[in-house]
């Protein structure tokens, strides 16, 4: 089977992003990260390494935290996505956003959207409780500024306020 | 990433029909897309298998477990039956990658992830695994992470999976479906040593799809331990890892022993004959040390990885000691 089937270059997909429905035409090789940032101007989600190594691109796909840089947009057809832009309710910040401010849990802020989305996913998994467990469960998110101790403190504080099935 | 054509088959038969030398299956995408971004993989067609009905974990008639190829690493590690009956598998999976990656990565894809050798990943340099016949810069280059057992003059790469080390110790079987029908491959025969054809990591044919992993009933439950040693405490590949399982008789002699090593060879490393020779010996540190010496007796270090021999021996002793302690104080 060496002849490439004459497939169209773009495919129609539907995504629910932060509660809003989007009908899009995407080429198969477009990553979810590039779709969010370059096509939809949702630039809160960051590109650090583009190889699954840093966690800056973490978003929630059907409620689970994933690396958007290693996800093809076309494979998300029909899925529900939450990015950092979708966590606050109007002017009311998500408990984690509030806790990050209270604990000064960043310096440059580049890793922060990924850290927060990752912590929302972690809370839904319901596995991490102790400080050591939080550290391990947040190890997929690197912080080049080394704000780790404040990040863990913020997550620890916000965790009890994040009950319930939805972020 | 190079452009490619995309298809999403509805059935296993369709997926297998669409396979070919210019095509790759995609599941979680965490390894394939990474390699495509580096131009190490350049498929003309990508076949999305995530629509196939391969997401079930079920108990088999013989009391084992059958795991669908699309079950995610996170789901599997936290599956109640796996946690209760195959804790070694849970521990190994949770020691690998990150929570995000484990949510994405599939059971089948984990078996087929490629080596993390820097030279394999750099499309600008020679590598027999990536470009057969071009040479192996790792042999005389930076080879701290590389193999100490079973390597060849053509390739010194190691298999990077944690999950596979546990599956080797648990004697899993790999269920595959190809155009010729189905077959079952014992785990020990699934991955291969590099020899003169390091481009082949395993014995899967081009048209074959992994559909499931079958685990026999657990040979040991509490008495097992996965120990992973790496450069940082989390989110790093193993320098050396050990999946250890033990059965201790009432007179404190060894009634069963399994040890698989990760990070040391082109496949999870076991010596079943040597394991058998330990039966009846006292379950003590001295016996474990003798076993470790014997398992590493053929190790051949490269310029930068001799430390792995000592590390592996000590890791074996510690993993077996902890497996034994796990049984005594569950
Ligand atoms: C930063 C980083 C750190 C990591 N750390 C670790 C670690 O510490 N330990 C560890 O074990 N792993 C680690 N991994 C690797 C990770 O576990 C693998 O990438 C993952 O398991 C691959 O699964 P997947 O479903 O994403 O595979 P994919 O990328 O979708 O596919 C991988 C390969 O398998 C083939 N394939 C997939 N499914 C099937 C099937 N059912 N039948 C036939 N072929 C199939 C594909 O064609 C492709 O060639 C890490 C990965 C990254 C990016
Ligand atoms: S940008 Fe995705 S993990 Fe770094
Ligand atoms: S705050 Fe700068 S990278 Fe984390």
XYZ file of C-alpha atoms in Angstrom, chain A:
167
model
C 0.000 0.000 0.000
C 2.460 2.671 -1.105
C -0.015 4.984 -2.859
C -1.238 7.625 -0.448
C -5.034 7.801 -0.547
C -6.059 11.181 -1.937
C -7.314 12.545 1.357
C -8.363 16.168 1.678
C -5.807 18.377 3.402
C -8.236 19.575 6.018
C -10.928 17.827 8.002
C -14.007 19.240 9.713
C -14.041 18.849 13.498
C -16.173 20.120 16.358
C -14.738 21.089 19.744
C -16.301 22.462 22.922
C -13.673 24.807 24.295
C -14.375 26.472 27.649
C -18.077 25.775 27.144
C -18.251 27.242 23.657
C -18.774 25.174 20.513
C -16.301 25.605 17.639
C -16.631 24.201 14.104
C -13.182 24.084 12.557
C -11.305 22.862 9.488
C -7.934 21.454 10.504
C -5.025 19.747 8.717
C -4.161 16.396 10.354
C -0.705 17.571 11.485
C -1.963 20.566 13.518
C -1.402 20.047 17.240
C -4.027 21.052 19.761
C -1.508 23.521 21.205
C -0.959 25.303 17.884
C -4.701 25.317 17.221
C -5.415 26.972 20.567
C -2.635 29.549 20.336
C -2.335 30.333 16.635
C -5.852 29.819 15.314
C -8.109 30.585 18.274
C -5.942 33.158 20.050
C -6.225 31.272 23.345
C -2.627 32.123 24.202
C -2.921 31.384 27.917
C -1.789 27.837 27.158
C 1.990 28.035 26.715
C 4.548 26.317 24.506
C 7.676 25.437 26.461
C 9.409 22.418 24.968
C 6.827 21.194 22.398
C 7.901 17.613 23.314
C 5.916 16.584 26.391
C 8.784 17.411 28.735
C 7.686 20.564 30.589
C 3.896 20.651 31.092
C 3.499 24.328 30.073
C 0.875 23.240 27.506
C -1.305 21.324 29.986
C -5.050 21.553 29.298
C -8.033 19.450 30.351
C -9.423 17.115 27.695
C -12.749 15.641 28.778
C -11.696 16.556 32.318
C -8.290 14.866 32.188
C -5.003 16.750 32.116
C -3.009 16.217 28.928
C -0.093 17.812 27.069
C -1.592 19.798 24.169
C 1.759 19.762 22.332
C 1.575 15.981 21.825
C -2.129 15.940 20.946
C -3.415 16.207 17.372
C -6.370 18.583 17.088
C -8.066 16.239 14.626
C -8.110 13.473 17.249
C -10.089 15.701 19.641
C -13.179 15.818 17.413
C -16.247 15.975 19.684
C -14.212 16.541 22.855
C -14.641 19.003 25.670
C -11.558 21.125 26.402
C -10.822 23.471 29.269
C -7.909 25.882 29.131
C -6.731 28.421 31.688
C -9.098 30.965 30.079
C -12.055 28.759 31.045
C -11.457 28.396 34.780
C -12.720 31.691 36.223
C -16.443 32.490 36.421
C -16.572 36.068 35.175
C -14.571 38.092 37.683
C -14.624 35.269 40.237
C -11.301 33.479 40.056
C -10.988 29.721 40.372
C -9.805 28.763 43.904
C -6.456 27.720 42.466
C -5.948 31.034 40.693
C -6.756 32.785 43.960
C -4.343 30.555 45.881
C -1.525 31.145 43.356
C -1.885 34.894 43.937
C -2.093 34.515 47.713
C 1.053 32.373 47.811
C 3.008 34.280 45.161
C 3.341 30.942 43.377
C 5.198 32.271 40.319
C 7.932 34.566 39.165
C 7.820 34.971 35.365
C 4.436 33.213 35.202
C 5.192 31.217 32.055
C 4.541 27.827 33.616
C 1.546 29.040 35.645
C -1.374 28.245 33.282
C -0.030 24.710 32.876
C 0.527 24.357 36.626
C -3.024 25.463 37.377
C -4.685 23.258 34.742
C -2.553 20.347 35.930
C -3.616 20.902 39.550
C -7.286 20.988 38.497
C -6.763 17.629 36.771
C -4.935 16.303 39.815
C -7.808 17.302 42.121
C -10.282 15.444 39.902
C -8.110 12.324 39.997
C -8.545 12.433 43.772
C -5.291 10.608 44.538
C -2.952 13.220 45.963
C -3.545 14.556 49.462
C -0.310 14.942 51.411
C 2.380 17.435 50.491
C 4.656 14.663 49.195
C 1.834 13.247 47.070
C 1.112 16.694 45.619
C 4.787 17.131 44.746
C 4.834 13.817 42.903
C 1.475 14.461 41.214
C 2.647 17.883 40.009
C 6.013 16.631 38.739
C 4.849 16.814 35.111
C 5.025 20.616 35.333
C 8.459 22.193 35.395
C 9.085 25.731 36.655
C 12.288 27.307 35.395
C 12.010 30.041 38.016
C 11.948 27.415 40.740
C 8.775 28.637 42.418
C 8.046 25.053 43.442
C 7.604 25.493 47.180
C 5.012 28.250 46.732
C 3.266 26.289 43.972
C 2.901 23.277 46.250
C 1.648 25.504 49.079
C -0.966 27.077 46.777
C -2.163 23.703 45.517
C -2.295 22.309 49.039
C -4.436 25.217 50.197
C -6.846 25.133 47.255
C -7.282 21.352 47.160
C -10.078 21.133 49.772
C -12.075 23.791 47.868
C -12.006 21.767 44.668
C -14.499 19.016 45.442
C -17.069 18.042 42.844
C -16.797 16.516 39.415
C -16.288 19.632 37.235
C -13.397 22.095 37.203
